Amino acid sequence: KPKLYYFDGRGKMESIRWLLAAAEFEEEFLETRDQYEKLLQGGSLMFQQVPMVEIDGMRMVQTRAILSYIAAKYNLYGKDLKERALIDMYVGGTDDLMGFILMFPFLSAEDKEKQRALIVQKATSRYFPVYEKVLKDHGHDFLVGNNFSWADVHLLEAILMVEEKKSDVLSGFPQLQAFKARISSIPAIKKFLEPGSQRKPVPDDKFVETVRRVLRMYYDVKAN
Amino acid sequence: MSGKPRLTYLNGRGRMESIRWLLAAAGVEFEEVYLETKEQYDKLIKDGFLLFQQVPLVEIDGMKMVQTKAIMSYIAGKYNLYGKDLKERALIDMYVEGISDLMQMILMFPFSPPDAKEKNIESIKERATNRYFPVFEKVLKQHGQDFLVGNKFSWADVQLIEAILAVEEKVPAVLSGFPQLQVFKTKMSNMPTIKKFLQPGSPRKPPPDAHYVETVLKIFKK
């Protein structure tokens, strides 16, 4: 089974957990600086960073590399180069959107309010309209090639994360509302959305404190 | 329509430079459209060319591709610079992503305030020499081959030579502790397509200057 090394929280690992939702995986949670230093000294972290995923005899790092490998391995990457290109483009967009949310817990209270507004503005004016149109134009259930892919998982994850910042954010996007319901009902995804799954909750102060303590970084994060 | 890929970006490096490198290394000729005014940029958006309202944009094989990584993955796949199987692709992706993190620091550098520039160069030097270059030095030493992955020229090699040259522009002696990388740099620089790209008159862009920064701020100001 793949083994994930990260904090007990979302961060950059969450997209990987989502994509592995159909497969089973183990997790080792970083809680202390010592654990992290041990991983470093053991040479397990190519660029001294997590996420790190042990999979198929490799110690993979770099979120996007890991996600691409998993997508290809589990046939979630389209049927040819052009479908892969579309998936990569769509995932690039949702990744940029989730990037605004990634740093959110580390911001000051004042910056959080500004960032929340920015997240909602980017979602509703730049990103959601794209996927709304894609779905409307082809009328299929899935974003690419009429087949479930990484792009669909990533978009659902992004939608749910933005909704956590503004619950009615999908109100102008009927296609995305239907998409959300459809993808959420796929058995593996449905299971991942239920309590007791390996999905992590919204990051809290404890998560921020753990990251700062283990990495000795991110003490003074500014908004975009 | 000439059939060549067409690149739309500013007349400067930015996020498009890695794409120019990859196409050039693959021996692919391309056309370029330079954004000089906000009006041009707004028109591109209005005409629906930019999926997420951003450049780089590369028109290739009937697609209007955006998102730098997506574009490079497509080019690497198309021109056989992406390894022979999933595991080689995984290695290439890891290396490229790591190098890209280092390049990000260089990308942002021209936009940092004057009083932060020296500190930023120090950071670039520190990361290059302590985090990134040692990895590739070790990879090359361990397998003793000319190329990073699978004994074959790949996207990872192109990305690394680009990064080495970019860091050297800021930290001239940066390769002094890395004999394998010095050899790698020479070998890659002598590959015919790369050698051509490194000569004057190629599509390679010069280091960003004040005019470039000014153009970026003018075109992308909110």
Short mmCIF file of N, CA, C and O in Angstrom, two decimals, chain B residues 68-187:
data_model
loop_
_atom_site.label_atom_id
_atom_site.label_comp_id
_atom_site.label_asym_id
_atom_site.label_seq_id
_atom_site.Cartn_x
_atom_site.Cartn_y
_atom_site.Cartn_z
N THR B 68 1.80 26.59 -17.53
CA THR B 68 3.18 26.25 -17.93
C THR B 68 3.48 24.76 -17.84
O THR B 68 4.01 24.16 -18.79
N LYS B 69 3.13 24.13 -16.71
CA LYS B 69 3.43 22.70 -16.52
C LYS B 69 2.72 21.84 -17.56
O LYS B 69 3.28 20.89 -18.09
N ALA B 70 1.45 22.18 -17.80
CA ALA B 70 0.66 21.42 -18.77
C ALA B 70 1.32 21.49 -20.15
O ALA B 70 1.46 20.49 -20.85
N ILE B 71 1.73 22.70 -20.51
CA ILE B 71 2.36 22.91 -21.81
C ILE B 71 3.65 22.10 -21.93
O ILE B 71 3.88 21.39 -22.91
N MET B 72 4.47 22.18 -20.90
CA MET B 72 5.76 21.47 -20.97
C MET B 72 5.57 19.96 -20.95
O MET B 72 6.27 19.24 -21.67
N SER B 73 4.61 19.47 -20.16
CA SER B 73 4.35 18.03 -20.15
C SER B 73 3.92 17.56 -21.54
O SER B 73 4.33 16.49 -22.00
N TYR B 74 3.11 18.36 -22.21
CA TYR B 74 2.65 17.99 -23.54
C TYR B 74 3.82 17.94 -24.52
O TYR B 74 3.98 16.97 -25.27
N ILE B 75 4.64 18.97 -24.49
CA ILE B 75 5.79 19.03 -25.39
C ILE B 75 6.75 17.86 -25.11
O ILE B 75 7.21 17.17 -26.02
N ALA B 76 7.01 17.62 -23.82
CA ALA B 76 7.91 16.52 -23.46
C ALA B 76 7.36 15.18 -23.95
O ALA B 76 8.09 14.36 -24.50
N GLY B 77 6.06 15.00 -23.77
CA GLY B 77 5.42 13.75 -24.22
C GLY B 77 5.49 13.61 -25.73
O GLY B 77 5.84 12.57 -26.27
N LYS B 78 5.18 14.69 -26.42
CA LYS B 78 5.13 14.66 -27.88
C LYS B 78 6.50 14.39 -28.50
O LYS B 78 6.62 13.66 -29.48
N TYR B 79 7.53 14.98 -27.93
CA TYR B 79 8.87 14.88 -28.54
C TYR B 79 9.77 13.88 -27.83
O TYR B 79 11.00 13.96 -27.91
N ASN B 80 9.17 12.93 -27.14
CA ASN B 80 9.93 11.84 -26.53
C ASN B 80 11.02 12.30 -25.56
O ASN B 80 12.12 11.76 -25.55
N LEU B 81 10.66 13.27 -24.75
CA LEU B 81 11.61 13.75 -23.73
C LEU B 81 11.09 13.43 -22.34
O LEU B 81 11.43 14.10 -21.36
N TYR B 82 10.20 12.40 -22.25
CA TYR B 82 9.52 12.14 -20.99
C TYR B 82 9.76 10.72 -20.48
O TYR B 82 8.92 10.18 -19.77
N GLY B 83 10.90 10.14 -20.86
CA GLY B 83 11.21 8.80 -20.36
C GLY B 83 10.46 7.73 -21.11
O GLY B 83 9.62 8.01 -21.97
N LYS B 84 10.78 6.46 -20.79
CA LYS B 84 10.19 5.37 -21.56
C LYS B 84 9.00 4.72 -20.86
O LYS B 84 8.28 3.93 -21.47
N ASP B 85 8.82 4.98 -19.58
CA ASP B 85 7.70 4.37 -18.86
C ASP B 85 7.29 5.25 -17.68
O ASP B 85 7.89 6.31 -17.45
N LEU B 86 6.31 4.77 -16.94
CA LEU B 86 5.76 5.56 -15.83
C LEU B 86 6.79 5.90 -14.77
O LEU B 86 6.77 7.00 -14.19
N LYS B 87 7.71 4.98 -14.50
CA LYS B 87 8.67 5.23 -13.43
C LYS B 87 9.70 6.26 -13.85
O LYS B 87 10.11 7.10 -13.04
N GLU B 88 10.11 6.19 -15.14
CA GLU B 88 11.04 7.23 -15.61
C GLU B 88 10.35 8.57 -15.62
O GLU B 88 10.94 9.61 -15.29
N ARG B 89 9.07 8.56 -15.98
CA ARG B 89 8.32 9.81 -15.98
C ARG B 89 8.23 10.37 -14.57
O ARG B 89 8.34 11.58 -14.35
N ALA B 90 8.05 9.48 -13.60
CA ALA B 90 7.98 9.92 -12.20
C ALA B 90 9.29 10.60 -11.78
O ALA B 90 9.27 11.65 -11.14
N LEU B 91 10.41 10.02 -12.15
CA LEU B 91 11.70 10.61 -11.82
C LEU B 91 11.87 11.97 -12.50
O LEU B 91 12.28 12.94 -11.86
N ILE B 92 11.54 12.01 -13.78
CA ILE B 92 11.64 13.28 -14.51
C ILE B 92 10.76 14.34 -13.86
O ILE B 92 11.19 15.47 -13.63
N ASP B 93 9.53 13.95 -13.51
CA ASP B 93 8.63 14.91 -12.86
C ASP B 93 9.20 15.40 -11.54
O ASP B 93 9.13 16.59 -11.23
N MET B 94 9.75 14.50 -10.75
CA MET B 94 10.32 14.92 -9.46
C MET B 94 11.46 15.90 -9.67
O MET B 94 11.53 16.95 -9.01
N TYR B 95 12.35 15.58 -10.59
CA TYR B 95 13.49 16.46 -10.83
C TYR B 95 13.03 17.82 -11.35
O TYR B 95 13.48 18.87 -10.89
N VAL B 96 12.13 17.79 -12.31
CA VAL B 96 11.66 19.03 -12.92
C VAL B 96 10.94 19.91 -11.90
O VAL B 96 11.12 21.13 -11.87
N GLU B 97 10.13 19.30 -11.06
CA GLU B 97 9.40 20.07 -10.04
C GLU B 97 10.37 20.70 -9.05
O GLU B 97 10.20 21.84 -8.62
N GLY B 98 11.40 19.94 -8.65
CA GLY B 98 12.39 20.49 -7.73
C GLY B 98 13.11 21.68 -8.35
O GLY B 98 13.22 22.75 -7.75
N ILE B 99 13.56 21.50 -9.59
CA ILE B 99 14.27 22.59 -10.28
C ILE B 99 13.35 23.79 -10.44
O ILE B 99 13.77 24.94 -10.30
N SER B 100 12.09 23.50 -10.71
CA SER B 100 11.12 24.57 -10.89
C SER B 100 10.97 25.40 -9.61
O SER B 100 10.80 26.62 -9.67
N ASP B 101 11.05 24.77 -8.45
CA ASP B 101 11.00 25.52 -7.19
C ASP B 101 12.18 26.47 -7.10
O ASP B 101 12.05 27.62 -6.65
N LEU B 102 13.35 26.03 -7.54
CA LEU B 102 14.54 26.90 -7.54
C LEU B 102 14.35 28.03 -8.55
O LEU B 102 14.61 29.20 -8.25
N MET B 103 13.85 27.70 -9.73
CA MET B 103 13.62 28.71 -10.78
C MET B 103 12.59 29.74 -10.34
O MET B 103 12.64 30.89 -10.76
N GLN B 104 11.67 29.34 -9.49
CA GLN B 104 10.65 30.26 -8.99
C GLN B 104 11.31 31.42 -8.26
O GLN B 104 10.89 32.58 -8.38
N MET B 105 12.37 31.12 -7.52
CA MET B 105 13.07 32.18 -6.79
C MET B 105 13.69 33.18 -7.77
O MET B 105 13.69 34.39 -7.55
N ILE B 106 14.20 32.65 -8.87
CA ILE B 106 14.81 33.51 -9.89
C ILE B 106 13.74 34.31 -10.62
O ILE B 106 13.92 35.48 -10.96
N LEU B 107 12.60 33.67 -10.84
CA LEU B 107 11.47 34.31 -11.52
C LEU B 107 11.01 35.56 -10.76
O LEU B 107 10.69 36.59 -11.35
N MET B 108 10.94 35.40 -9.44
CA MET B 108 10.42 36.48 -8.61
C MET B 108 11.45 37.59 -8.37
O MET B 108 11.10 38.71 -8.01
N PHE B 109 12.72 37.26 -8.54
CA PHE B 109 13.81 38.16 -8.17
C PHE B 109 13.68 39.59 -8.72
O PHE B 109 13.82 40.55 -7.99
N PRO B 110 13.39 39.76 -10.01
CA PRO B 110 13.34 41.12 -10.56
C PRO B 110 12.27 41.99 -9.92
O PRO B 110 12.34 43.21 -10.01
N PHE B 111 11.29 41.34 -9.29
CA PHE B 111 10.17 42.08 -8.73
C PHE B 111 10.34 42.38 -7.25
O PHE B 111 9.46 42.96 -6.62
N SER B 112 11.45 41.95 -6.69
CA SER B 112 11.67 42.22 -5.27
C SER B 112 12.22 43.63 -5.12
O SER B 112 12.87 44.16 -6.03
N PRO B 113 11.97 44.26 -3.95
CA PRO B 113 12.45 45.63 -3.74
C PRO B 113 13.98 45.67 -3.72
O PRO B 113 14.63 44.68 -3.35
N PRO B 114 14.58 46.81 -4.10
CA PRO B 114 16.04 46.93 -4.19
C PRO B 114 16.76 46.51 -2.92
O PRO B 114 17.80 45.86 -2.98
N ASP B 115 16.19 46.84 -1.75
CA ASP B 115 16.90 46.52 -0.51
C ASP B 115 16.82 45.04 -0.15
O ASP B 115 17.49 44.58 0.77
N ALA B 116 16.01 44.28 -0.89
CA ALA B 116 15.93 42.84 -0.62
C ALA B 116 16.76 42.02 -1.60
O ALA B 116 16.92 40.81 -1.43
N LYS B 117 17.27 42.70 -2.63
CA LYS B 117 17.93 41.95 -3.71
C LYS B 117 19.12 41.12 -3.23
O LYS B 117 19.27 39.95 -3.60
N GLU B 118 19.95 41.74 -2.39
CA GLU B 118 21.15 41.01 -1.95
C GLU B 118 20.78 39.78 -1.14
O GLU B 118 21.36 38.69 -1.30
N LYS B 119 19.79 39.94 -0.26
CA LYS B 119 19.31 38.83 0.56
C LYS B 119 18.76 37.72 -0.33
O LYS B 119 18.96 36.53 -0.08
N ASN B 120 18.05 38.12 -1.37
CA ASN B 120 17.45 37.13 -2.26
C ASN B 120 18.50 36.34 -3.03
O ASN B 120 18.35 35.15 -3.26
N ILE B 121 19.56 37.03 -3.43
CA ILE B 121 20.65 36.32 -4.13
C ILE B 121 21.27 35.30 -3.18
O ILE B 121 21.58 34.17 -3.57
N GLU B 122 21.44 35.69 -1.94
CA GLU B 122 21.95 34.76 -0.92
C GLU B 122 21.05 33.54 -0.79
O GLU B 122 21.52 32.40 -0.69
N SER B 123 19.74 33.77 -0.77
CA SER B 123 18.78 32.66 -0.66
C SER B 123 18.88 31.73 -1.86
O SER B 123 18.85 30.51 -1.71
N ILE B 124 18.98 32.32 -3.05
CA ILE B 124 19.10 31.51 -4.26
C ILE B 124 20.36 30.67 -4.19
O ILE B 124 20.36 29.46 -4.45
N LYS B 125 21.45 31.31 -3.79
CA LYS B 125 22.73 30.60 -3.67
C LYS B 125 22.62 29.47 -2.66
O LYS B 125 23.08 28.34 -2.90
N GLU B 126 21.99 29.76 -1.51
CA GLU B 126 21.86 28.76 -0.44
C GLU B 126 21.05 27.57 -0.92
O GLU B 126 21.44 26.42 -0.73
N ARG B 127 19.91 27.83 -1.52
CA ARG B 127 19.05 26.75 -2.00
C ARG B 127 19.72 25.93 -3.09
O ARG B 127 19.68 24.70 -3.09
N ALA B 128 20.34 26.63 -4.03
CA ALA B 128 21.00 25.92 -5.13
C ALA B 128 22.09 25.00 -4.59
O ALA B 128 22.15 23.82 -4.93
N THR B 129 22.93 25.54 -3.71
CA THR B 129 24.08 24.75 -3.28
C THR B 129 23.77 23.75 -2.17
O THR B 129 24.47 22.75 -2.03
N ASN B 130 22.72 23.99 -1.38
CA ASN B 130 22.43 23.06 -0.29
C ASN B 130 21.26 22.13 -0.54
O ASN B 130 21.17 21.06 0.06
N ARG B 131 20.34 22.54 -1.41
CA ARG B 131 19.16 21.72 -1.59
C ARG B 131 19.08 21.07 -2.96
O ARG B 131 18.76 19.90 -3.07
N TYR B 132 19.33 21.82 -4.01
CA TYR B 132 19.01 21.29 -5.34
C TYR B 132 20.21 20.70 -6.07
O TYR B 132 20.17 19.55 -6.49
N PHE B 133 21.29 21.46 -6.20
CA PHE B 133 22.42 20.95 -6.96
C PHE B 133 23.00 19.65 -6.38
O PHE B 133 23.37 18.75 -7.15
N PRO B 134 23.06 19.51 -5.05
CA PRO B 134 23.61 18.26 -4.51
C PRO B 134 22.83 17.02 -4.98
O PRO B 134 23.42 15.95 -5.18
N VAL B 135 21.52 17.17 -5.16
CA VAL B 135 20.71 16.03 -5.59
C VAL B 135 21.17 15.56 -6.96
O VAL B 135 21.40 14.37 -7.20
N PHE B 136 21.31 16.50 -7.88
CA PHE B 136 21.64 16.13 -9.26
C PHE B 136 23.11 15.73 -9.39
O PHE B 136 23.45 14.85 -10.18
N GLU B 137 23.97 16.33 -8.59
CA GLU B 137 25.38 15.93 -8.54
C GLU B 137 25.45 14.45 -8.16
O GLU B 137 26.14 13.66 -8.80
N LYS B 138 24.66 14.08 -7.15
CA LYS B 138 24.67 12.69 -6.66
C LYS B 138 24.08 11.74 -7.70
O LYS B 138 24.61 10.67 -7.94
N VAL B 139 22.96 12.13 -8.30
CA VAL B 139 22.34 11.29 -9.33
C VAL B 139 23.34 10.98 -10.44
O VAL B 139 23.52 9.82 -10.84
N LEU B 140 24.01 12.00 -10.94
CA LEU B 140 24.95 11.82 -12.04
C LEU B 140 26.15 10.99 -11.61
O LEU B 140 26.64 10.14 -12.35
N LYS B 141 26.61 11.22 -10.38
CA LYS B 141 27.77 10.47 -9.88
C LYS B 141 27.42 8.99 -9.74
O LYS B 141 28.21 8.13 -10.12
N GLN B 142 26.21 8.73 -9.21
CA GLN B 142 25.83 7.34 -8.93
C GLN B 142 25.68 6.50 -10.18
O GLN B 142 26.09 5.35 -10.20
N HIS B 143 25.05 7.04 -11.22
CA HIS B 143 24.89 6.19 -12.41
C HIS B 143 25.96 6.43 -13.48
O HIS B 143 26.12 5.61 -14.39
N GLY B 144 26.69 7.52 -13.34
CA GLY B 144 27.80 7.77 -14.25
C GLY B 144 27.39 8.00 -15.70
O GLY B 144 28.22 7.94 -16.61
N GLN B 145 26.10 8.25 -15.93
CA GLN B 145 25.65 8.45 -17.31
C GLN B 145 25.60 9.93 -17.64
O GLN B 145 25.68 10.79 -16.76
N ASP B 146 25.44 10.20 -18.95
CA ASP B 146 25.45 11.59 -19.38
C ASP B 146 24.17 12.34 -19.00
O ASP B 146 24.19 13.54 -18.81
N PHE B 147 23.06 11.58 -18.93
CA PHE B 147 21.76 12.22 -18.73
C PHE B 147 21.17 11.80 -17.40
O PHE B 147 21.49 10.75 -16.85
N LEU B 148 20.26 12.61 -16.90
CA LEU B 148 19.73 12.37 -15.56
C LEU B 148 18.91 11.09 -15.44
O LEU B 148 19.02 10.40 -14.44
N VAL B 149 18.08 10.81 -16.45
CA VAL B 149 17.14 9.68 -16.33
C VAL B 149 17.24 8.72 -17.51
O VAL B 149 17.16 9.15 -18.67
N GLY B 150 17.38 7.46 -17.21
CA GLY B 150 17.26 6.41 -18.22
C GLY B 150 18.29 6.46 -19.33
O GLY B 150 18.04 5.97 -20.42
N ASN B 151 19.43 7.07 -19.04
CA ASN B 151 20.51 7.14 -20.02
C ASN B 151 20.05 7.75 -21.35
O ASN B 151 20.50 7.37 -22.42
N LYS B 152 19.12 8.67 -21.26
CA LYS B 152 18.56 9.28 -22.46
C LYS B 152 18.23 10.73 -22.17
O LYS B 152 17.76 11.06 -21.07
N PHE B 153 18.46 11.58 -23.14
CA PHE B 153 18.15 13.00 -23.05
C PHE B 153 16.67 13.18 -22.75
O PHE B 153 15.81 12.56 -23.38
N SER B 154 16.35 14.01 -21.74
CA SER B 154 14.95 14.21 -21.38
C SER B 154 14.70 15.64 -20.92
O SER B 154 15.63 16.44 -20.79
N TRP B 155 13.45 15.93 -20.65
CA TRP B 155 13.01 17.22 -20.14
C TRP B 155 13.81 17.61 -18.90
O TRP B 155 14.15 18.78 -18.71
N ALA B 156 14.14 16.63 -18.07
CA ALA B 156 14.87 16.92 -16.83
C ALA B 156 16.23 17.54 -17.14
O ALA B 156 16.67 18.47 -16.45
N ASP B 157 16.90 17.05 -18.16
CA ASP B 157 18.21 17.59 -18.52
C ASP B 157 18.09 19.03 -19.00
O ASP B 157 18.91 19.89 -18.65
N VAL B 158 17.06 19.29 -19.80
CA VAL B 158 16.86 20.64 -20.32
C VAL B 158 16.59 21.61 -19.18
O VAL B 158 17.16 22.70 -19.09
N GLN B 159 15.72 21.18 -18.27
CA GLN B 159 15.37 22.04 -17.14
C GLN B 159 16.59 22.32 -16.28
O GLN B 159 16.78 23.44 -15.80
N LEU B 160 17.43 21.30 -16.09
CA LEU B 160 18.60 21.49 -15.23
C LEU B 160 19.63 22.42 -15.86
O LEU B 160 20.17 23.31 -15.20
N ILE B 161 19.90 22.26 -17.16
CA ILE B 161 20.89 23.15 -17.78
C ILE B 161 20.37 24.59 -17.77
O ILE B 161 21.13 25.53 -17.49
N GLU B 162 19.07 24.75 -18.00
CA GLU B 162 18.51 26.11 -17.94
C GLU B 162 18.73 26.71 -16.55
O GLU B 162 19.16 27.86 -16.41
N ALA B 163 18.45 25.91 -15.52
CA ALA B 163 18.57 26.40 -14.14
C ALA B 163 20.01 26.73 -13.79
O ALA B 163 20.30 27.75 -13.15
N ILE B 164 20.93 25.86 -14.19
CA ILE B 164 22.35 26.10 -13.89
C ILE B 164 22.78 27.45 -14.47
O ILE B 164 23.37 28.28 -13.78
N LEU B 165 22.44 27.67 -15.73
CA LEU B 165 22.84 28.94 -16.37
C LEU B 165 22.17 30.13 -15.70
O LEU B 165 22.79 31.18 -15.51
N ALA B 166 20.90 29.97 -15.32
CA ALA B 166 20.18 31.08 -14.68
C ALA B 166 20.78 31.41 -13.32
O ALA B 166 20.93 32.59 -12.97
N VAL B 167 21.14 30.39 -12.55
CA VAL B 167 21.73 30.65 -11.24
C VAL B 167 23.12 31.26 -11.41
O VAL B 167 23.50 32.18 -10.68
N GLU B 168 23.86 30.77 -12.39
CA GLU B 168 25.21 31.30 -12.62
C GLU B 168 25.18 32.78 -12.95
O GLU B 168 26.12 33.51 -12.64
N GLU B 169 24.09 33.24 -13.56
CA GLU B 169 23.98 34.67 -13.85
C GLU B 169 23.93 35.48 -12.56
O GLU B 169 24.36 36.64 -12.52
N LYS B 170 23.44 34.86 -11.49
CA LYS B 170 23.35 35.56 -10.21
C LYS B 170 24.53 35.23 -9.31
O LYS B 170 24.98 36.05 -8.51
N VAL B 171 25.00 33.99 -9.40
CA VAL B 171 26.06 33.49 -8.52
C VAL B 171 27.09 32.80 -9.42
O VAL B 171 27.04 31.58 -9.60
N PRO B 172 28.02 33.56 -9.97
CA PRO B 172 28.91 33.04 -11.02
C PRO B 172 29.68 31.77 -10.67
O PRO B 172 29.84 30.91 -11.52
N ALA B 173 30.13 31.62 -9.43
CA ALA B 173 30.96 30.45 -9.11
C ALA B 173 30.15 29.32 -8.49
O ALA B 173 30.71 28.43 -7.84
N VAL B 174 28.84 29.32 -8.71
CA VAL B 174 27.97 28.40 -7.98
C VAL B 174 28.30 26.93 -8.22
O VAL B 174 28.04 26.09 -7.37
N LEU B 175 28.88 26.60 -9.37
CA LEU B 175 29.18 25.19 -9.64
C LEU B 175 30.53 24.74 -9.10
O LEU B 175 30.96 23.63 -9.36
N SER B 176 31.18 25.60 -8.34
CA SER B 176 32.55 25.27 -7.95
C SER B 176 32.65 23.99 -7.12
O SER B 176 33.63 23.28 -7.18
N GLY B 177 31.61 23.67 -6.34
CA GLY B 177 31.68 22.43 -5.57
C GLY B 177 31.04 21.24 -6.26
O GLY B 177 30.83 20.19 -5.63
N PHE B 178 30.73 21.36 -7.54
CA PHE B 178 29.93 20.33 -8.21
C PHE B 178 30.57 19.88 -9.54
O PHE B 178 30.11 20.28 -10.62
N PRO B 179 31.57 19.04 -9.44
CA PRO B 179 32.29 18.60 -10.64
C PRO B 179 31.40 17.88 -11.67
O PRO B 179 31.54 18.12 -12.87
N GLN B 180 30.48 17.05 -11.21
CA GLN B 180 29.58 16.34 -12.14
C GLN B 180 28.72 17.33 -12.91
O GLN B 180 28.50 17.19 -14.12
N LEU B 181 28.25 18.35 -12.19
CA LEU B 181 27.39 19.34 -12.85
C LEU B 181 28.18 20.18 -13.83
O LEU B 181 27.64 20.63 -14.85
N GLN B 182 29.45 20.40 -13.54
CA GLN B 182 30.27 21.14 -14.49
C GLN B 182 30.39 20.37 -15.80
O GLN B 182 30.27 20.93 -16.89
N VAL B 183 30.63 19.06 -15.68
CA VAL B 183 30.72 18.21 -16.87
C VAL B 183 29.37 18.18 -17.59
O VAL B 183 29.29 18.31 -18.82
N PHE B 184 28.31 18.04 -16.82
CA PHE B 184 26.95 18.01 -17.37
C PHE B 184 26.68 19.29 -18.15
O PHE B 184 26.16 19.26 -19.27
N LYS B 185 27.04 20.42 -17.55
CA LYS B 185 26.80 21.71 -18.20
C LYS B 185 27.50 21.76 -19.56
O LYS B 185 26.90 22.16 -20.56
N THR B 186 28.74 21.31 -19.59
CA THR B 186 29.49 21.33 -20.85
C THR B 186 28.84 20.41 -21.88
O THR B 186 28.64 20.79 -23.04
N LYS B 187 28.51 19.19 -21.45
CA LYS B 187 27.91 18.22 -22.37
C LYS B 187 26.60 18.74 -22.94
O LYS B 187 26.36 18.67 -24.14
#
